Coordinates of C-alpha atoms in Angstrom, one line a residue:
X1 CA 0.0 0.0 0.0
X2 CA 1.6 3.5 -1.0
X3 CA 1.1 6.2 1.3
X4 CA -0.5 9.4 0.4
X5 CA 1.6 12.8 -1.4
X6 CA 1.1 15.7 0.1
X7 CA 2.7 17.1 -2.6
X8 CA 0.1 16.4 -4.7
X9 CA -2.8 16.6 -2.2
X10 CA -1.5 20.5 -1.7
X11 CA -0.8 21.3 -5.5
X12 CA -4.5 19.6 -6.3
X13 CA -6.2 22.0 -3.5
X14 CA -4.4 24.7 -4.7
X15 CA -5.3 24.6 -8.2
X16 CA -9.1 23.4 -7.5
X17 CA -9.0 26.8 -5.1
X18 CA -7.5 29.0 -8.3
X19 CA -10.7 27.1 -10.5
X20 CA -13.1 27.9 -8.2
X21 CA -14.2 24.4 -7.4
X22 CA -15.6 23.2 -4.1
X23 CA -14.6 19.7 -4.0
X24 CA -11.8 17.8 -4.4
X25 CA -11.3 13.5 -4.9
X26 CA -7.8 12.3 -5.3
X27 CA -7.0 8.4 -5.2
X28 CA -4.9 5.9 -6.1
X29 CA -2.9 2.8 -4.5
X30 CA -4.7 2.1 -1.6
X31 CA -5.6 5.9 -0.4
X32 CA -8.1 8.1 -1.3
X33 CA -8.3 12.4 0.1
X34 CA -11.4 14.2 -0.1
X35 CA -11.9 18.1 0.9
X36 CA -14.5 20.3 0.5
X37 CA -13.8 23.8 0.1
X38 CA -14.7 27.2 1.2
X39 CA -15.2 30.2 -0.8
X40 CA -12.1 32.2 -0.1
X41 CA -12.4 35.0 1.5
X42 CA -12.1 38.1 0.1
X43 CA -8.9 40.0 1.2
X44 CA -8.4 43.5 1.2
X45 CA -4.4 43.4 1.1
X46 CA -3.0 46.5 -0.6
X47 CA -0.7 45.6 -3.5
X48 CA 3.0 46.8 -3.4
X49 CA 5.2 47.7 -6.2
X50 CA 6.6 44.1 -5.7
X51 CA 3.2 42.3 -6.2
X52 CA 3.1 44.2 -9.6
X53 CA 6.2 44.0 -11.7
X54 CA 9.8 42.6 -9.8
X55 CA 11.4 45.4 -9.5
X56 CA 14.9 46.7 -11.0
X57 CA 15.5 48.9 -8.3
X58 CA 18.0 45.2 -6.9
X59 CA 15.0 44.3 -4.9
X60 CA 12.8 40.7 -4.7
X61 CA 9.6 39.8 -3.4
X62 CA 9.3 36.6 -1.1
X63 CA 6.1 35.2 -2.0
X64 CA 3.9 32.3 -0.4
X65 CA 4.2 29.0 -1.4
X66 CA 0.8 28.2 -0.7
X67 CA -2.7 29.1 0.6
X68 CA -3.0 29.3 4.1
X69 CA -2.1 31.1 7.0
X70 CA 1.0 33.3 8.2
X71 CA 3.1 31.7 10.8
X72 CA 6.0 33.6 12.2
X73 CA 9.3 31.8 13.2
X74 CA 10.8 31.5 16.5
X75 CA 12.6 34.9 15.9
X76 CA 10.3 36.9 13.2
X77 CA 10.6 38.3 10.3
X78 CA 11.9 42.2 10.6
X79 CA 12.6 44.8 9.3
X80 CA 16.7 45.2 8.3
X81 CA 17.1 41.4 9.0
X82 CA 19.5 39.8 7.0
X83 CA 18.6 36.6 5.4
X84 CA 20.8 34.2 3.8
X85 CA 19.2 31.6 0.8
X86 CA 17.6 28.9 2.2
X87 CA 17.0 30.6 5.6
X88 CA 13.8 29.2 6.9
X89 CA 12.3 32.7 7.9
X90 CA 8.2 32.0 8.2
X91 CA 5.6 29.2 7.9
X92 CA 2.6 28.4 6.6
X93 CA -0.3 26.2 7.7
X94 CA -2.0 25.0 5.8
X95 CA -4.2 21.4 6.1
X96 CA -3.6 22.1 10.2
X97 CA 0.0 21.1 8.3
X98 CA 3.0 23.5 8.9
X99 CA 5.1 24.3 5.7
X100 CA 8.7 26.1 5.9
X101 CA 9.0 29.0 3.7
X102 CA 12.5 29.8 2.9
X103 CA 14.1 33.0 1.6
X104 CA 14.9 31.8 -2.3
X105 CA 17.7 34.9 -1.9
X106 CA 20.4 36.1 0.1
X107 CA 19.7 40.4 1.6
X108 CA 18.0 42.8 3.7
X109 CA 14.6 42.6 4.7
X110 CA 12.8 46.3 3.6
X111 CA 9.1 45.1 4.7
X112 CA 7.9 42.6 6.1
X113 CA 4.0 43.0 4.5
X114 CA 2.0 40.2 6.7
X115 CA 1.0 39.6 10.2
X116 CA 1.1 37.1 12.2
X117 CA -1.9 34.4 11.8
X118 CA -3.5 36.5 9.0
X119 CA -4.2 34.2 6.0
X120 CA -2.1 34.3 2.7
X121 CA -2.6 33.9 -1.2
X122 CA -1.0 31.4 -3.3
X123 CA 1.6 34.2 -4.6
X124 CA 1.0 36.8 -2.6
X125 CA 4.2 39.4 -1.2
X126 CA 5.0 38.2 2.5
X127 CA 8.6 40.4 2.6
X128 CA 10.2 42.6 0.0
X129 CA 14.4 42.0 0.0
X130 CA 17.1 43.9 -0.9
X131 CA 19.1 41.4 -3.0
X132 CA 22.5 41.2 -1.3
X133 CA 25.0 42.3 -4.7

C-alpha cells in the first residue's frame, strides 16, 4: 500500500481553489483524500510595487508557497534582517500542516507586509528583500 503525497494533495487544492471548485477527490494505490472547500475570502491586502512588476531597483519579493495562514518563526521576520538563501524565515499552515517557507535569496529585509496568523494567497508578497550584490 503506497502512502498518500502531500505534494500532490497541496498542489490539487491549490489549483481546484484558483478554479473555483468546491470539492476535491484524489485516489490511487490504496488511499483516497477528499476536501470540500470554502469560498475564499475576500482579502483586502494592498498591492506593493513588488506584487506588480519585480522590480529593477536590486529588490525581490518573497512570496507564499501556498494558501493558508501566516506563521511567524521563532525569531520573526523584521525589518533590516539579513537573510541568507535557504534561511527558513516563516511558515505556513496549511491542512492544520506547517510548511517552511524559505528566503529563495540572500539580503536585507525592507518590509515585512504580513502579520502574524493572517491568512495568505497562493503568490501573494510576504517580505520585500534587498538582494545582497
Amino acid at each position: 500500500m503506497s502512502s498518500l503525497d502531500l505534494e500532490l494533495v497541496r498542489h490539487a487544492l491549490v489549483v481546484a481553489r484558483e478554479s473555483g471548485y468546491t470539492e476535491v477527490e484524489l485516489g490511487g494505490n490504496g488511499w483516497e483524500f477528499q476536501a470540500r472547500l470554502e469560498p475564499a475570502p475576500k482579502l483586502a491586502i494592498p498591492l506593493t510595487k513588488a506584487d506588480a512588476v519585480e522590480a529593477d531597483d536590486g529588490t525581490k519579493p518573497i512570496k507564499a508557497t501556498l494558501v493558508g495562514y501566516y506563521t511567524q518563526t521563532k525569531s520573526p521576520l523584521k525589518k533590516g534582517q539579513k537573510v541568507k538563501f535557504g534561511d527558513v524565515i516563516a511558515g505556513i499552515t496549511a491542512l492544520g500542516i506547517a510548511n517552511d517557507i524559505e528566503s529563495p535569496i540572500a539580503g536585507e529585509v525592507l518590509e515585512v507586509l504580513v502579520k502574524n496568523g493572517e491568512p495568505v494567497e497562493y503568490g501573494q508578497t510576504l517580505a520585500v528583500v534587498r538582494i545582497d550584490q
